[in-house]
Amino acid sequence: MYMRYFSRLLSAMAGPRPVVLSGPSGAGKSTLLKKLMKEYDSIFGFSVSHTTRNPRPGEENGKDYHYVTRETMQAGIDNGEFIENAVFSGNMYGTSKAAVQDVQAKNLICILDIDMQGVRNIKTTDLNPIYISIQPPSMEVLEKRLRERKTESEENLQKRLNAAKVDMQFSKEPGVFDAIIVNDNLEEAYGQLKNALLEVSDHYNTASASSNTSTRFHPCTHQMKTF
């Protein structure tokens, strides 16, 4: 059902609205994203972000992130090459225009994995994506997941937990996200993610039909022209 629906979206329009996935580190958004990309690799395209942090075990340059120096990234930001950027725990993160345009060129639904700072920044642009928040069931579960990774110092772990509290509170504000998914069970959360994409698209399709405007899944290519 999902493949047929998403394929119909692409054939009917020149690329639907981008999708922003956000949530605290450890909420499971990267795992959900990888499942979505694996099942629908001909429908969705991942916008690979840039970062100045070091790769974690198993991560690949150009696939998980573009790993760059602070000097290189700051130069790109100064030159207006980034849609959004943020700093966390001393490391820079950001989404470049080129990364999104790479997805556009393949005529795929563009997915961005960004933090709450990035969400705030994106909302000041005219990218007009669908916003979906992935949340942990509790702070206790989130802390357990982060500790099990064994990739963070105690100082960085506490910073991530404090940031998560702020982010989760911000996500409750009306209008920030189109859908919020609590990832307590991976398969259930994955099903909710796919349903959320359908439900949000149906909402905009209905709004478009009633207003006779082009609000129905604005093409990513159209939105990016103004960057």
N, C-alpha and C. Protein backbone atom coordinates (compact mmCIF):
# COMPACT_ATOMS: atom_id res chain seq x y z
N MET A 1 0.83 -1.20 0.00
CA MET A 1 0.00 0.00 0.00
C MET A 1 0.87 1.25 0.00
N TYR A 2 1.89 1.28 0.87
CA TYR A 2 2.71 2.48 1.01
C TYR A 2 3.50 2.74 -0.27
N MET A 3 4.11 1.69 -0.84
CA MET A 3 4.89 1.86 -2.05
C MET A 3 4.03 2.40 -3.18
N ARG A 4 2.84 1.87 -3.31
CA ARG A 4 1.92 2.31 -4.36
C ARG A 4 1.55 3.78 -4.16
N TYR A 5 1.30 4.15 -2.91
CA TYR A 5 0.89 5.53 -2.62
C TYR A 5 2.05 6.50 -2.86
N PHE A 6 3.24 6.19 -2.32
CA PHE A 6 4.37 7.09 -2.48
C PHE A 6 4.78 7.19 -3.96
N SER A 7 4.69 6.08 -4.69
CA SER A 7 5.01 6.11 -6.11
C SER A 7 4.03 7.00 -6.86
N ARG A 8 2.77 6.96 -6.45
CA ARG A 8 1.75 7.79 -7.08
C ARG A 8 2.03 9.27 -6.83
N LEU A 9 2.54 9.58 -5.66
CA LEU A 9 2.90 10.97 -5.35
C LEU A 9 3.96 11.47 -6.31
N LEU A 10 4.98 10.65 -6.53
CA LEU A 10 6.07 11.07 -7.39
C LEU A 10 5.65 11.20 -8.84
N SER A 11 4.78 10.30 -9.30
CA SER A 11 4.36 10.35 -10.69
C SER A 11 3.40 11.50 -10.94
N ALA A 12 2.66 11.90 -9.90
CA ALA A 12 1.66 12.95 -10.07
C ALA A 12 2.26 14.35 -9.95
N MET A 13 3.40 14.48 -9.26
CA MET A 13 3.98 15.80 -9.02
C MET A 13 5.48 15.75 -9.25
N ALA A 14 6.06 16.94 -9.45
CA ALA A 14 7.49 17.03 -9.71
C ALA A 14 8.29 17.00 -8.41
N GLY A 15 7.97 16.08 -7.52
CA GLY A 15 8.68 15.96 -6.26
C GLY A 15 7.92 16.62 -5.14
N PRO A 16 7.42 15.85 -4.16
CA PRO A 16 6.62 16.42 -3.07
C PRO A 16 7.45 17.19 -2.07
N ARG A 17 6.77 17.76 -1.08
CA ARG A 17 7.44 18.56 -0.05
C ARG A 17 8.49 17.74 0.68
N PRO A 18 9.56 18.38 1.10
CA PRO A 18 10.58 17.68 1.89
C PRO A 18 9.99 17.23 3.23
N VAL A 19 10.69 16.30 3.88
CA VAL A 19 10.29 15.81 5.19
C VAL A 19 11.43 16.05 6.17
N VAL A 20 11.13 16.71 7.28
CA VAL A 20 12.11 16.93 8.34
C VAL A 20 11.83 15.95 9.47
N LEU A 21 12.83 15.12 9.80
CA LEU A 21 12.76 14.24 10.96
C LEU A 21 13.63 14.84 12.05
N SER A 22 13.07 15.00 13.23
CA SER A 22 13.84 15.57 14.33
C SER A 22 13.52 14.83 15.62
N GLY A 23 14.41 14.94 16.57
CA GLY A 23 14.21 14.28 17.86
C GLY A 23 15.54 14.20 18.60
N PRO A 24 15.51 13.97 19.89
CA PRO A 24 16.74 13.88 20.67
C PRO A 24 17.63 12.74 20.20
N SER A 25 18.92 12.91 20.37
CA SER A 25 19.86 11.83 20.10
C SER A 25 19.51 10.65 21.00
N GLY A 26 19.32 9.47 20.41
CA GLY A 26 18.92 8.30 21.17
C GLY A 26 17.45 7.98 21.06
N ALA A 27 16.68 8.86 20.39
CA ALA A 27 15.25 8.61 20.22
C ALA A 27 14.99 7.52 19.18
N GLY A 28 15.96 7.31 18.30
CA GLY A 28 15.81 6.26 17.29
C GLY A 28 15.47 6.75 15.91
N LYS A 29 15.60 8.05 15.66
CA LYS A 29 15.21 8.57 14.35
C LYS A 29 16.12 8.05 13.23
N SER A 30 17.41 7.89 13.52
CA SER A 30 18.32 7.39 12.49
C SER A 30 17.99 5.95 12.12
N THR A 31 17.62 5.13 13.10
CA THR A 31 17.24 3.74 12.82
C THR A 31 15.97 3.69 11.99
N LEU A 32 14.98 4.52 12.35
CA LEU A 32 13.74 4.57 11.58
C LEU A 32 13.99 5.07 10.17
N LEU A 33 14.85 6.05 10.05
CA LEU A 33 15.16 6.60 8.74
C LEU A 33 15.82 5.54 7.85
N LYS A 34 16.73 4.77 8.41
CA LYS A 34 17.41 3.73 7.63
C LYS A 34 16.42 2.67 7.16
N LYS A 35 15.43 2.32 8.01
CA LYS A 35 14.41 1.35 7.61
C LYS A 35 13.58 1.91 6.47
N LEU A 36 13.22 3.18 6.56
CA LEU A 36 12.41 3.81 5.51
C LEU A 36 13.18 3.86 4.20
N MET A 37 14.45 4.22 4.28
CA MET A 37 15.28 4.32 3.09
C MET A 37 15.52 2.95 2.45
N LYS A 38 15.64 1.92 3.28
CA LYS A 38 15.88 0.59 2.75
C LYS A 38 14.64 0.06 2.03
N GLU A 39 13.47 0.29 2.61
CA GLU A 39 12.23 -0.22 2.01
C GLU A 39 11.77 0.61 0.82
N TYR A 40 12.06 1.91 0.86
CA TYR A 40 11.57 2.80 -0.19
C TYR A 40 12.72 3.61 -0.80
N ASP A 41 13.79 2.92 -1.18
CA ASP A 41 14.96 3.62 -1.71
C ASP A 41 14.70 4.28 -3.05
N SER A 42 13.63 3.87 -3.73
CA SER A 42 13.29 4.50 -5.01
C SER A 42 12.32 5.66 -4.83
N ILE A 43 11.93 5.93 -3.60
CA ILE A 43 10.96 6.98 -3.31
C ILE A 43 11.60 8.12 -2.50
N PHE A 44 12.37 7.76 -1.45
CA PHE A 44 12.95 8.75 -0.56
C PHE A 44 14.45 8.89 -0.77
N GLY A 45 14.94 10.10 -0.58
CA GLY A 45 16.36 10.37 -0.65
C GLY A 45 16.81 11.12 0.59
N PHE A 46 17.92 10.69 1.19
CA PHE A 46 18.41 11.28 2.44
C PHE A 46 19.36 12.43 2.15
N SER A 47 19.07 13.58 2.73
CA SER A 47 19.96 14.73 2.63
C SER A 47 21.06 14.57 3.68
N VAL A 48 22.27 14.28 3.24
CA VAL A 48 23.38 14.02 4.16
C VAL A 48 23.90 15.33 4.74
N SER A 49 23.84 15.43 6.06
CA SER A 49 24.28 16.65 6.74
C SER A 49 25.80 16.71 6.86
N HIS A 50 26.28 17.90 7.16
CA HIS A 50 27.70 18.11 7.44
C HIS A 50 27.92 18.21 8.95
N THR A 51 29.07 17.78 9.41
CA THR A 51 29.41 17.93 10.82
C THR A 51 30.93 18.00 10.99
N THR A 52 31.34 18.65 12.07
CA THR A 52 32.76 18.72 12.38
C THR A 52 33.16 17.68 13.42
N ARG A 53 32.19 16.90 13.92
CA ARG A 53 32.55 15.87 14.91
C ARG A 53 33.19 14.68 14.21
N ASN A 54 33.86 13.85 14.99
CA ASN A 54 34.50 12.66 14.44
C ASN A 54 33.46 11.57 14.19
N PRO A 55 33.69 10.72 13.20
CA PRO A 55 32.75 9.62 12.93
C PRO A 55 32.69 8.64 14.10
N ARG A 56 31.50 8.11 14.35
CA ARG A 56 31.35 7.04 15.34
C ARG A 56 31.64 5.71 14.66
N PRO A 57 31.89 4.65 15.44
CA PRO A 57 32.15 3.34 14.84
C PRO A 57 31.02 2.92 13.91
N GLY A 58 31.35 2.54 12.70
CA GLY A 58 30.35 2.08 11.74
C GLY A 58 29.82 3.16 10.83
N GLU A 59 30.09 4.42 11.14
CA GLU A 59 29.60 5.51 10.30
C GLU A 59 30.52 5.71 9.09
N GLU A 60 29.92 6.15 7.98
CA GLU A 60 30.67 6.33 6.74
C GLU A 60 30.56 7.77 6.27
N ASN A 61 31.70 8.31 5.84
CA ASN A 61 31.71 9.67 5.30
C ASN A 61 30.92 9.70 3.99
N GLY A 62 30.02 10.67 3.88
CA GLY A 62 29.20 10.80 2.69
C GLY A 62 27.91 10.02 2.75
N LYS A 63 27.80 9.13 3.73
CA LYS A 63 26.58 8.33 3.89
C LYS A 63 25.84 8.74 5.17
N ASP A 64 26.54 8.73 6.28
CA ASP A 64 25.92 9.15 7.54
C ASP A 64 26.04 10.67 7.71
N TYR A 65 27.21 11.18 7.44
CA TYR A 65 27.50 12.62 7.46
C TYR A 65 28.59 12.92 6.46
N HIS A 66 28.70 14.20 6.12
CA HIS A 66 29.90 14.69 5.47
C HIS A 66 30.78 15.23 6.61
N TYR A 67 31.89 14.57 6.88
CA TYR A 67 32.76 14.96 7.98
C TYR A 67 33.79 15.96 7.46
N VAL A 68 33.74 17.17 8.02
CA VAL A 68 34.61 18.24 7.53
C VAL A 68 35.27 18.96 8.70
N THR A 69 36.25 19.80 8.41
CA THR A 69 36.90 20.60 9.44
C THR A 69 36.04 21.82 9.76
N ARG A 70 36.29 22.42 10.92
CA ARG A 70 35.56 23.63 11.30
C ARG A 70 35.80 24.75 10.30
N GLU A 71 37.04 24.84 9.81
CA GLU A 71 37.37 25.90 8.87
C GLU A 71 36.58 25.75 7.57
N THR A 72 36.48 24.51 7.09
CA THR A 72 35.76 24.25 5.84
C THR A 72 34.26 24.55 6.00
N MET A 73 33.71 24.11 7.13
CA MET A 73 32.28 24.30 7.34
C MET A 73 31.95 25.78 7.57
N GLN A 74 32.77 26.46 8.36
CA GLN A 74 32.52 27.88 8.60
C GLN A 74 32.60 28.68 7.31
N ALA A 75 33.53 28.31 6.44
CA ALA A 75 33.65 28.99 5.15
C ALA A 75 32.39 28.78 4.32
N GLY A 76 31.84 27.55 4.36
CA GLY A 76 30.60 27.27 3.63
C GLY A 76 29.43 28.07 4.17
N ILE A 77 29.35 28.18 5.49
CA ILE A 77 28.28 28.95 6.13
C ILE A 77 28.40 30.43 5.74
N ASP A 78 29.62 30.95 5.80
CA ASP A 78 29.86 32.36 5.46
C ASP A 78 29.52 32.64 4.00
N ASN A 79 29.67 31.63 3.15
CA ASN A 79 29.38 31.80 1.73
C ASN A 79 27.91 31.55 1.39
N GLY A 80 27.08 31.28 2.43
CA GLY A 80 25.66 31.07 2.20
C GLY A 80 25.32 29.72 1.60
N GLU A 81 26.18 28.72 1.84
CA GLU A 81 25.98 27.40 1.23
C GLU A 81 25.08 26.49 2.06
N PHE A 82 24.67 26.95 3.26
CA PHE A 82 23.89 26.10 4.15
C PHE A 82 22.47 26.65 4.36
N ILE A 83 21.50 25.72 4.39
CA ILE A 83 20.11 26.07 4.68
C ILE A 83 19.97 26.35 6.17
N GLU A 84 20.60 25.51 6.98
CA GLU A 84 20.56 25.67 8.43
C GLU A 84 21.86 25.12 9.01
N ASN A 85 22.21 25.63 10.19
CA ASN A 85 23.37 25.11 10.89
C ASN A 85 23.20 25.36 12.38
N ALA A 86 23.87 24.54 13.16
CA ALA A 86 23.76 24.65 14.62
C ALA A 86 25.05 24.12 15.23
N VAL A 87 25.24 24.45 16.50
CA VAL A 87 26.40 23.97 17.25
C VAL A 87 25.90 23.20 18.47
N PHE A 88 26.43 21.99 18.65
CA PHE A 88 26.09 21.21 19.84
C PHE A 88 27.34 20.56 20.38
N SER A 89 27.55 20.73 21.67
CA SER A 89 28.68 20.13 22.37
C SER A 89 30.00 20.45 21.68
N GLY A 90 30.09 21.67 21.16
CA GLY A 90 31.32 22.12 20.53
C GLY A 90 31.49 21.70 19.09
N ASN A 91 30.55 20.91 18.55
CA ASN A 91 30.63 20.46 17.17
C ASN A 91 29.58 21.17 16.31
N MET A 92 29.94 21.44 15.08
CA MET A 92 29.04 22.11 14.15
C MET A 92 28.28 21.08 13.32
N TYR A 93 27.02 21.37 13.07
CA TYR A 93 26.17 20.53 12.24
C TYR A 93 25.42 21.43 11.26
N GLY A 94 25.09 20.92 10.10
CA GLY A 94 24.33 21.74 9.17
C GLY A 94 23.88 20.99 7.93
N THR A 95 22.90 21.56 7.26
CA THR A 95 22.37 21.01 6.01
C THR A 95 22.72 21.95 4.87
N SER A 96 23.47 21.46 3.91
CA SER A 96 23.87 22.30 2.79
C SER A 96 22.82 22.27 1.69
N LYS A 97 22.79 23.34 0.92
CA LYS A 97 21.89 23.40 -0.23
C LYS A 97 22.24 22.30 -1.23
N ALA A 98 23.54 22.05 -1.39
CA ALA A 98 23.98 21.04 -2.35
C ALA A 98 23.49 19.65 -1.97
N ALA A 99 23.45 19.34 -0.65
CA ALA A 99 22.99 18.03 -0.21
C ALA A 99 21.52 17.82 -0.57
N VAL A 100 20.71 18.86 -0.40
CA VAL A 100 19.29 18.76 -0.75
C VAL A 100 19.13 18.71 -2.27
N GLN A 101 19.90 19.49 -2.99
CA GLN A 101 19.82 19.51 -4.44
C GLN A 101 20.23 18.17 -5.05
N ASP A 102 21.14 17.46 -4.38
CA ASP A 102 21.52 16.12 -4.85
C ASP A 102 20.32 15.18 -4.84
N VAL A 103 19.48 15.31 -3.80
CA VAL A 103 18.27 14.49 -3.71
C VAL A 103 17.27 14.93 -4.77
N GLN A 104 17.10 16.24 -4.92
CA GLN A 104 16.17 16.77 -5.92
C GLN A 104 16.50 16.25 -7.31
N ALA A 105 17.80 16.20 -7.62
CA ALA A 105 18.23 15.81 -8.96
C ALA A 105 17.80 14.38 -9.30
N LYS A 106 17.57 13.57 -8.27
CA LYS A 106 17.14 12.19 -8.47
C LYS A 106 15.62 12.06 -8.44
N ASN A 107 14.92 13.19 -8.29
CA ASN A 107 13.46 13.21 -8.22
C ASN A 107 12.93 12.32 -7.10
N LEU A 108 13.55 12.45 -5.92
CA LEU A 108 13.14 11.68 -4.76
C LEU A 108 12.56 12.62 -3.70
N ILE A 109 11.76 12.07 -2.78
CA ILE A 109 11.25 12.85 -1.65
C ILE A 109 12.44 13.11 -0.72
N CYS A 110 12.70 14.38 -0.47
CA CYS A 110 13.89 14.79 0.28
C CYS A 110 13.65 14.70 1.79
N ILE A 111 14.47 13.91 2.49
CA ILE A 111 14.37 13.76 3.94
C ILE A 111 15.57 14.40 4.62
N LEU A 112 15.29 15.26 5.61
CA LEU A 112 16.35 15.90 6.38
C LEU A 112 16.27 15.44 7.82
N ASP A 113 17.40 15.02 8.37
CA ASP A 113 17.50 14.60 9.77
C ASP A 113 18.23 15.72 10.51
N ILE A 114 17.49 16.53 11.27
CA ILE A 114 18.09 17.69 11.92
C ILE A 114 17.63 17.80 13.37
N ASP A 115 18.40 18.55 14.17
CA ASP A 115 18.04 18.72 15.57
C ASP A 115 17.08 19.90 15.73
N MET A 116 16.73 20.21 16.98
CA MET A 116 15.73 21.23 17.23
C MET A 116 16.22 22.62 16.82
N GLN A 117 17.51 22.88 16.98
CA GLN A 117 18.03 24.15 16.50
C GLN A 117 17.81 24.27 15.00
N GLY A 118 18.03 23.17 14.30
CA GLY A 118 17.83 23.16 12.86
C GLY A 118 16.37 23.37 12.49
N VAL A 119 15.46 22.79 13.29
CA VAL A 119 14.03 22.98 13.05
C VAL A 119 13.68 24.46 13.17
N ARG A 120 14.18 25.10 14.21
CA ARG A 120 13.92 26.53 14.39
C ARG A 120 14.43 27.34 13.20
N ASN A 121 15.62 26.98 12.72
CA ASN A 121 16.19 27.69 11.58
C ASN A 121 15.40 27.46 10.30
N ILE A 122 15.00 26.20 10.08
CA ILE A 122 14.24 25.87 8.87
C ILE A 122 12.92 26.63 8.83
N LYS A 123 12.31 26.83 9.99
CA LYS A 123 11.03 27.52 10.05
C LYS A 123 11.13 29.00 9.67
N THR A 124 12.35 29.53 9.59
CA THR A 124 12.52 30.91 9.16
C THR A 124 12.75 30.99 7.64
N THR A 125 12.82 29.84 6.97
CA THR A 125 13.01 29.80 5.52
C THR A 125 11.67 29.48 4.85
N ASP A 126 11.67 29.39 3.54
CA ASP A 126 10.45 29.00 2.83
C ASP A 126 10.55 27.58 2.28
N LEU A 127 11.34 26.74 2.94
CA LEU A 127 11.47 25.34 2.52
C LEU A 127 10.14 24.61 2.63
N ASN A 128 9.34 24.94 3.66
CA ASN A 128 7.98 24.39 3.83
C ASN A 128 7.93 22.87 3.85
N PRO A 129 8.69 22.22 4.74
CA PRO A 129 8.67 20.75 4.80
C PRO A 129 7.54 20.23 5.67
N ILE A 130 7.40 18.92 5.71
CA ILE A 130 6.56 18.23 6.69
C ILE A 130 7.45 17.97 7.90
N TYR A 131 7.00 18.35 9.09
CA TYR A 131 7.81 18.19 10.31
C TYR A 131 7.31 17.00 11.12
N ILE A 132 8.19 16.03 11.36
CA ILE A 132 7.85 14.86 12.16
C ILE A 132 8.88 14.71 13.28
N SER A 133 8.39 14.61 14.51
CA SER A 133 9.26 14.47 15.68
C SER A 133 9.26 13.02 16.16
N ILE A 134 10.46 12.48 16.38
CA ILE A 134 10.63 11.15 16.95
C ILE A 134 11.06 11.32 18.40
N GLN A 135 10.27 10.79 19.34
CA GLN A 135 10.52 10.99 20.76
C GLN A 135 10.75 9.66 21.48
N PRO A 136 11.56 9.65 22.53
CA PRO A 136 11.71 8.45 23.36
C PRO A 136 10.51 8.34 24.29
N PRO A 137 10.23 7.16 24.82
CA PRO A 137 9.08 7.02 25.73
C PRO A 137 9.28 7.73 27.06
N SER A 138 10.54 7.93 27.46
CA SER A 138 10.82 8.63 28.72
C SER A 138 12.28 9.05 28.73
N MET A 139 12.61 9.95 29.64
CA MET A 139 14.00 10.38 29.79
C MET A 139 14.86 9.22 30.30
N GLU A 140 14.26 8.36 31.13
CA GLU A 140 15.01 7.21 31.67
C GLU A 140 15.43 6.26 30.55
N VAL A 141 14.51 6.01 29.63
CA VAL A 141 14.81 5.14 28.49
C VAL A 141 15.87 5.79 27.60
N LEU A 142 15.72 7.09 27.39
CA LEU A 142 16.69 7.81 26.56
C LEU A 142 18.09 7.72 27.15
N GLU A 143 18.21 7.93 28.46
CA GLU A 143 19.52 7.86 29.10
C GLU A 143 20.10 6.45 28.97
N LYS A 144 19.27 5.44 29.13
CA LYS A 144 19.73 4.06 29.00
C LYS A 144 20.28 3.79 27.59
N ARG A 145 19.57 4.27 26.58
CA ARG A 145 20.01 4.07 25.20
C ARG A 145 21.34 4.77 24.94
N LEU A 146 21.46 5.99 25.43
CA LEU A 146 22.70 6.74 25.21
C LEU A 146 23.88 6.08 25.91
N ARG A 147 23.65 5.58 27.11
CA ARG A 147 24.74 4.93 27.85
C ARG A 147 25.15 3.62 27.17
N GLU A 148 24.19 2.92 26.60
CA GLU A 148 24.49 1.65 25.94
C GLU A 148 25.31 1.85 24.66
N ARG A 149 25.24 3.02 24.09
CA ARG A 149 26.05 3.32 22.90
C ARG A 149 27.55 3.30 23.22
N LYS A 150 27.88 3.82 24.41
CA LYS A 150 29.27 3.93 24.85
C LYS A 150 30.11 4.75 23.87
N THR A 151 29.49 5.81 23.34
CA THR A 151 30.19 6.68 22.41
C THR A 151 30.37 8.09 22.96
N GLU A 152 29.81 8.35 24.15
CA GLU A 152 29.83 9.70 24.70
C GLU A 152 30.57 9.73 26.05
N SER A 153 31.27 10.82 26.28
CA SER A 153 31.81 11.05 27.60
C SER A 153 30.66 11.39 28.53
N GLU A 154 30.88 11.32 29.83
CA GLU A 154 29.82 11.65 30.77
C GLU A 154 29.36 13.10 30.59
N GLU A 155 30.30 13.97 30.32
CA GLU A 155 29.95 15.38 30.11
C GLU A 155 29.05 15.56 28.89
N ASN A 156 29.42 14.93 27.77
CA ASN A 156 28.61 15.04 26.57
C ASN A 156 27.25 14.37 26.74
N LEU A 157 27.24 13.25 27.46
CA LEU A 157 25.97 12.56 27.69
C LEU A 157 25.00 13.45 28.47
N GLN A 158 25.50 14.13 29.48
CA GLN A 158 24.65 15.02 30.27
C GLN A 158 24.16 16.20 29.42
N LYS A 159 25.02 16.67 28.53
CA LYS A 159 24.62 17.75 27.64
C LYS A 159 23.49 17.29 26.72
N ARG A 160 23.59 16.06 26.22
CA ARG A 160 22.54 15.52 25.34
C ARG A 160 21.23 15.34 26.11
N LEU A 161 21.31 14.89 27.34
CA LEU A 161 20.10 14.71 28.14
C LEU A 161 19.44 16.05 28.44
N ASN A 162 20.25 17.05 28.77
CA ASN A 162 19.69 18.37 29.04
C ASN A 162 19.07 18.97 27.78
N ALA A 163 19.74 18.78 26.65
CA ALA A 163 19.20 19.28 25.38
C ALA A 163 17.91 18.55 25.04
N ALA A 164 17.84 17.26 25.35
CA ALA A 164 16.64 16.47 25.06
C ALA A 164 15.44 16.99 25.83
N LYS A 165 15.65 17.38 27.09
CA LYS A 165 14.55 17.91 27.89
C LYS A 165 13.98 19.17 27.26
N VAL A 166 14.87 20.04 26.82
CA VAL A 166 14.44 21.29 26.18
C VAL A 166 13.72 20.99 24.87
N ASP A 167 14.30 20.09 24.08
CA ASP A 167 13.72 19.76 22.78
C ASP A 167 12.33 19.14 22.92
N MET A 168 12.20 18.22 23.87
CA MET A 168 10.91 17.54 24.05
C MET A 168 9.84 18.51 24.53
N GLN A 169 10.24 19.50 25.32
CA GLN A 169 9.29 20.51 25.77
C GLN A 169 8.88 21.40 24.60
N PHE A 170 9.86 21.78 23.78
CA PHE A 170 9.60 22.62 22.61
C PHE A 170 8.67 21.91 21.62
N SER A 171 8.83 20.60 21.49
CA SER A 171 8.02 19.86 20.53
C SER A 171 6.54 19.84 20.88
N LYS A 172 6.23 20.15 22.14
CA LYS A 172 4.84 20.16 22.58
C LYS A 172 4.10 21.43 22.19
N GLU A 173 4.84 22.43 21.76
CA GLU A 173 4.21 23.69 21.38
C GLU A 173 3.37 23.49 20.12
N PRO A 174 2.16 24.06 20.10
CA PRO A 174 1.27 23.88 18.94
C PRO A 174 1.90 24.38 17.65
N GLY A 175 1.75 23.57 16.61
CA GLY A 175 2.21 23.98 15.30
C GLY A 175 3.66 23.72 14.98
N VAL A 176 4.43 23.24 15.96
CA VAL A 176 5.85 22.99 15.71
C VAL A 176 6.02 21.77 14.80
N PHE A 177 5.29 20.67 15.12
CA PHE A 177 5.38 19.45 14.32
C PHE A 177 4.02 19.05 13.77
N ASP A 178 4.05 18.44 12.60
CA ASP A 178 2.83 17.90 12.00
C ASP A 178 2.46 16.57 12.64
N ALA A 179 3.47 15.85 13.14
CA ALA A 179 3.22 14.56 13.79
C ALA A 179 4.32 14.28 14.80
N ILE A 180 3.95 13.65 15.92
CA ILE A 180 4.91 13.25 16.96
C ILE A 180 4.77 11.75 17.17
N ILE A 181 5.89 11.03 17.07
CA ILE A 181 5.90 9.57 17.21
C ILE A 181 6.77 9.20 18.40
N VAL A 182 6.20 8.45 19.34
CA VAL A 182 6.95 7.96 20.49
C VAL A 182 7.52 6.58 20.15
N ASN A 183 8.83 6.49 20.13
CA ASN A 183 9.51 5.26 19.73
C ASN A 183 9.77 4.37 20.95
N ASP A 184 8.75 3.61 21.33
CA ASP A 184 8.88 2.65 22.42
C ASP A 184 9.14 1.26 21.86
N ASN A 185 8.53 0.98 20.69
CA ASN A 185 8.72 -0.28 19.98
C ASN A 185 9.07 0.07 18.54
N LEU A 186 10.20 -0.41 18.05
CA LEU A 186 10.72 0.00 16.75
C LEU A 186 9.73 -0.26 15.62
N GLU A 187 9.19 -1.46 15.55
CA GLU A 187 8.29 -1.80 14.44
C GLU A 187 7.01 -0.98 14.50
N GLU A 188 6.49 -0.78 15.72
CA GLU A 188 5.28 0.03 15.85
C GLU A 188 5.56 1.49 15.46
N ALA A 189 6.70 1.99 15.89
CA ALA A 189 7.07 3.37 15.55
C ALA A 189 7.26 3.52 14.05
N TYR A 190 7.82 2.50 13.41
CA TYR A 190 8.03 2.54 11.97
C TYR A 190 6.70 2.59 11.23
N GLY A 191 5.76 1.79 11.68
CA GLY A 191 4.43 1.82 11.09
C GLY A 191 3.77 3.17 11.27
N GLN A 192 3.97 3.78 12.45
CA GLN A 192 3.40 5.10 12.72
C GLN A 192 4.05 6.16 11.84
N LEU A 193 5.34 6.00 11.56
CA LEU A 193 6.02 6.96 10.69
C LEU A 193 5.42 6.93 9.29
N LYS A 194 5.22 5.73 8.76
CA LYS A 194 4.64 5.63 7.42
C LYS A 194 3.21 6.17 7.40
N ASN A 195 2.45 5.86 8.45
CA ASN A 195 1.08 6.37 8.53
C ASN A 195 1.07 7.89 8.65
N ALA A 196 2.03 8.43 9.40
CA ALA A 196 2.10 9.89 9.57
C ALA A 196 2.36 10.58 8.24
N LEU A 197 3.21 10.00 7.43
CA LEU A 197 3.48 10.57 6.11
C LEU A 197 2.21 10.58 5.26
N LEU A 198 1.43 9.50 5.35
CA LEU A 198 0.18 9.42 4.60
C LEU A 198 -0.85 10.41 5.13
N GLU A 199 -0.99 10.46 6.46
CA GLU A 199 -2.00 11.32 7.06
C GLU A 199 -1.71 12.79 6.81
N VAL A 200 -0.44 13.17 6.96
CA VAL A 200 -0.09 14.57 6.73
C VAL A 200 -0.30 14.94 5.27
N SER A 201 0.07 14.03 4.37
CA SER A 201 -0.13 14.31 2.95
C SER A 201 -1.61 14.42 2.62
N ASP A 202 -2.43 13.55 3.22
CA ASP A 202 -3.88 13.63 2.98
C ASP A 202 -4.44 14.95 3.46
N HIS A 203 -3.92 15.45 4.60
CA HIS A 203 -4.37 16.73 5.15
C HIS A 203 -4.11 17.85 4.15
N TYR A 204 -2.90 17.87 3.60
CA TYR A 204 -2.57 18.93 2.66
C TYR A 204 -3.26 18.74 1.33
N ASN A 205 -3.50 17.49 0.95
CA ASN A 205 -4.24 17.24 -0.28
C ASN A 205 -5.65 17.78 -0.17
N THR A 206 -6.30 17.55 0.99
CA THR A 206 -7.65 18.03 1.22
C THR A 206 -7.68 19.55 1.23
N ALA A 207 -6.68 20.15 1.91
CA ALA A 207 -6.61 21.61 1.97
C ALA A 207 -6.42 22.19 0.57
N SER A 208 -5.63 21.51 -0.23
CA SER A 208 -5.39 21.98 -1.58
C SER A 208 -6.66 21.93 -2.41
N ALA A 209 -7.39 20.82 -2.29
CA ALA A 209 -8.62 20.66 -3.07
C ALA A 209 -9.66 21.71 -2.69
N SER A 210 -9.77 22.00 -1.40
CA SER A 210 -10.79 22.93 -0.93
C SER A 210 -10.46 24.37 -1.27
N SER A 211 -9.15 24.69 -1.33
CA SER A 211 -8.75 26.07 -1.62
C SER A 211 -8.35 26.29 -3.06
N ASN A 212 -8.24 25.16 -3.79
CA ASN A 212 -7.86 25.20 -5.20
C ASN A 212 -6.52 25.92 -5.39
N THR A 213 -5.59 25.64 -4.48
CA THR A 213 -4.26 26.23 -4.57
C THR A 213 -3.24 25.12 -4.74
N SER A 214 -1.98 25.50 -4.80
CA SER A 214 -0.90 24.52 -5.01
C SER A 214 -0.24 24.13 -3.71
N THR A 215 -1.00 24.09 -2.60
CA THR A 215 -0.40 23.75 -1.31
C THR A 215 -0.14 22.26 -1.18
N ARG A 216 -0.64 21.47 -2.10
CA ARG A 216 -0.49 20.03 -1.98
C ARG A 216 0.95 19.60 -2.25
N PHE A 217 1.64 19.24 -1.18
CA PHE A 217 3.02 18.76 -1.28
C PHE A 217 3.85 19.61 -2.23
N HIS A 218 4.12 20.84 -1.85
CA HIS A 218 4.91 21.73 -2.68
C HIS A 218 6.19 21.04 -3.11
N PRO A 219 6.53 21.07 -4.38
CA PRO A 219 7.74 20.39 -4.85
C PRO A 219 8.98 20.91 -4.15
N CYS A 220 9.85 19.98 -3.77
CA CYS A 220 11.12 20.37 -3.15
C CYS A 220 11.92 21.24 -4.10
N THR A 221 11.83 20.95 -5.40
CA THR A 221 12.59 21.72 -6.38
C THR A 221 12.13 23.16 -6.40
N HIS A 222 10.84 23.39 -6.27
CA HIS A 222 10.32 24.75 -6.28
C HIS A 222 10.77 25.51 -5.05
N GLN A 223 10.69 24.86 -3.88
CA GLN A 223 11.04 25.54 -2.65
C GLN A 223 12.52 25.91 -2.63
N MET A 224 13.37 25.08 -3.20
CA MET A 224 14.80 25.31 -3.10
C MET A 224 15.28 26.43 -4.01
N LYS A 225 14.50 26.85 -4.98
CA LYS A 225 14.94 27.87 -5.92
C LYS A 225 15.27 29.19 -5.25
N THR A 226 14.67 29.43 -4.09
CA THR A 226 14.85 30.72 -3.45
C THR A 226 16.05 30.76 -2.51
N PHE A 227 16.76 29.64 -2.33
CA PHE A 227 17.90 29.63 -1.41
C PHE A 227 19.11 30.29 -2.03
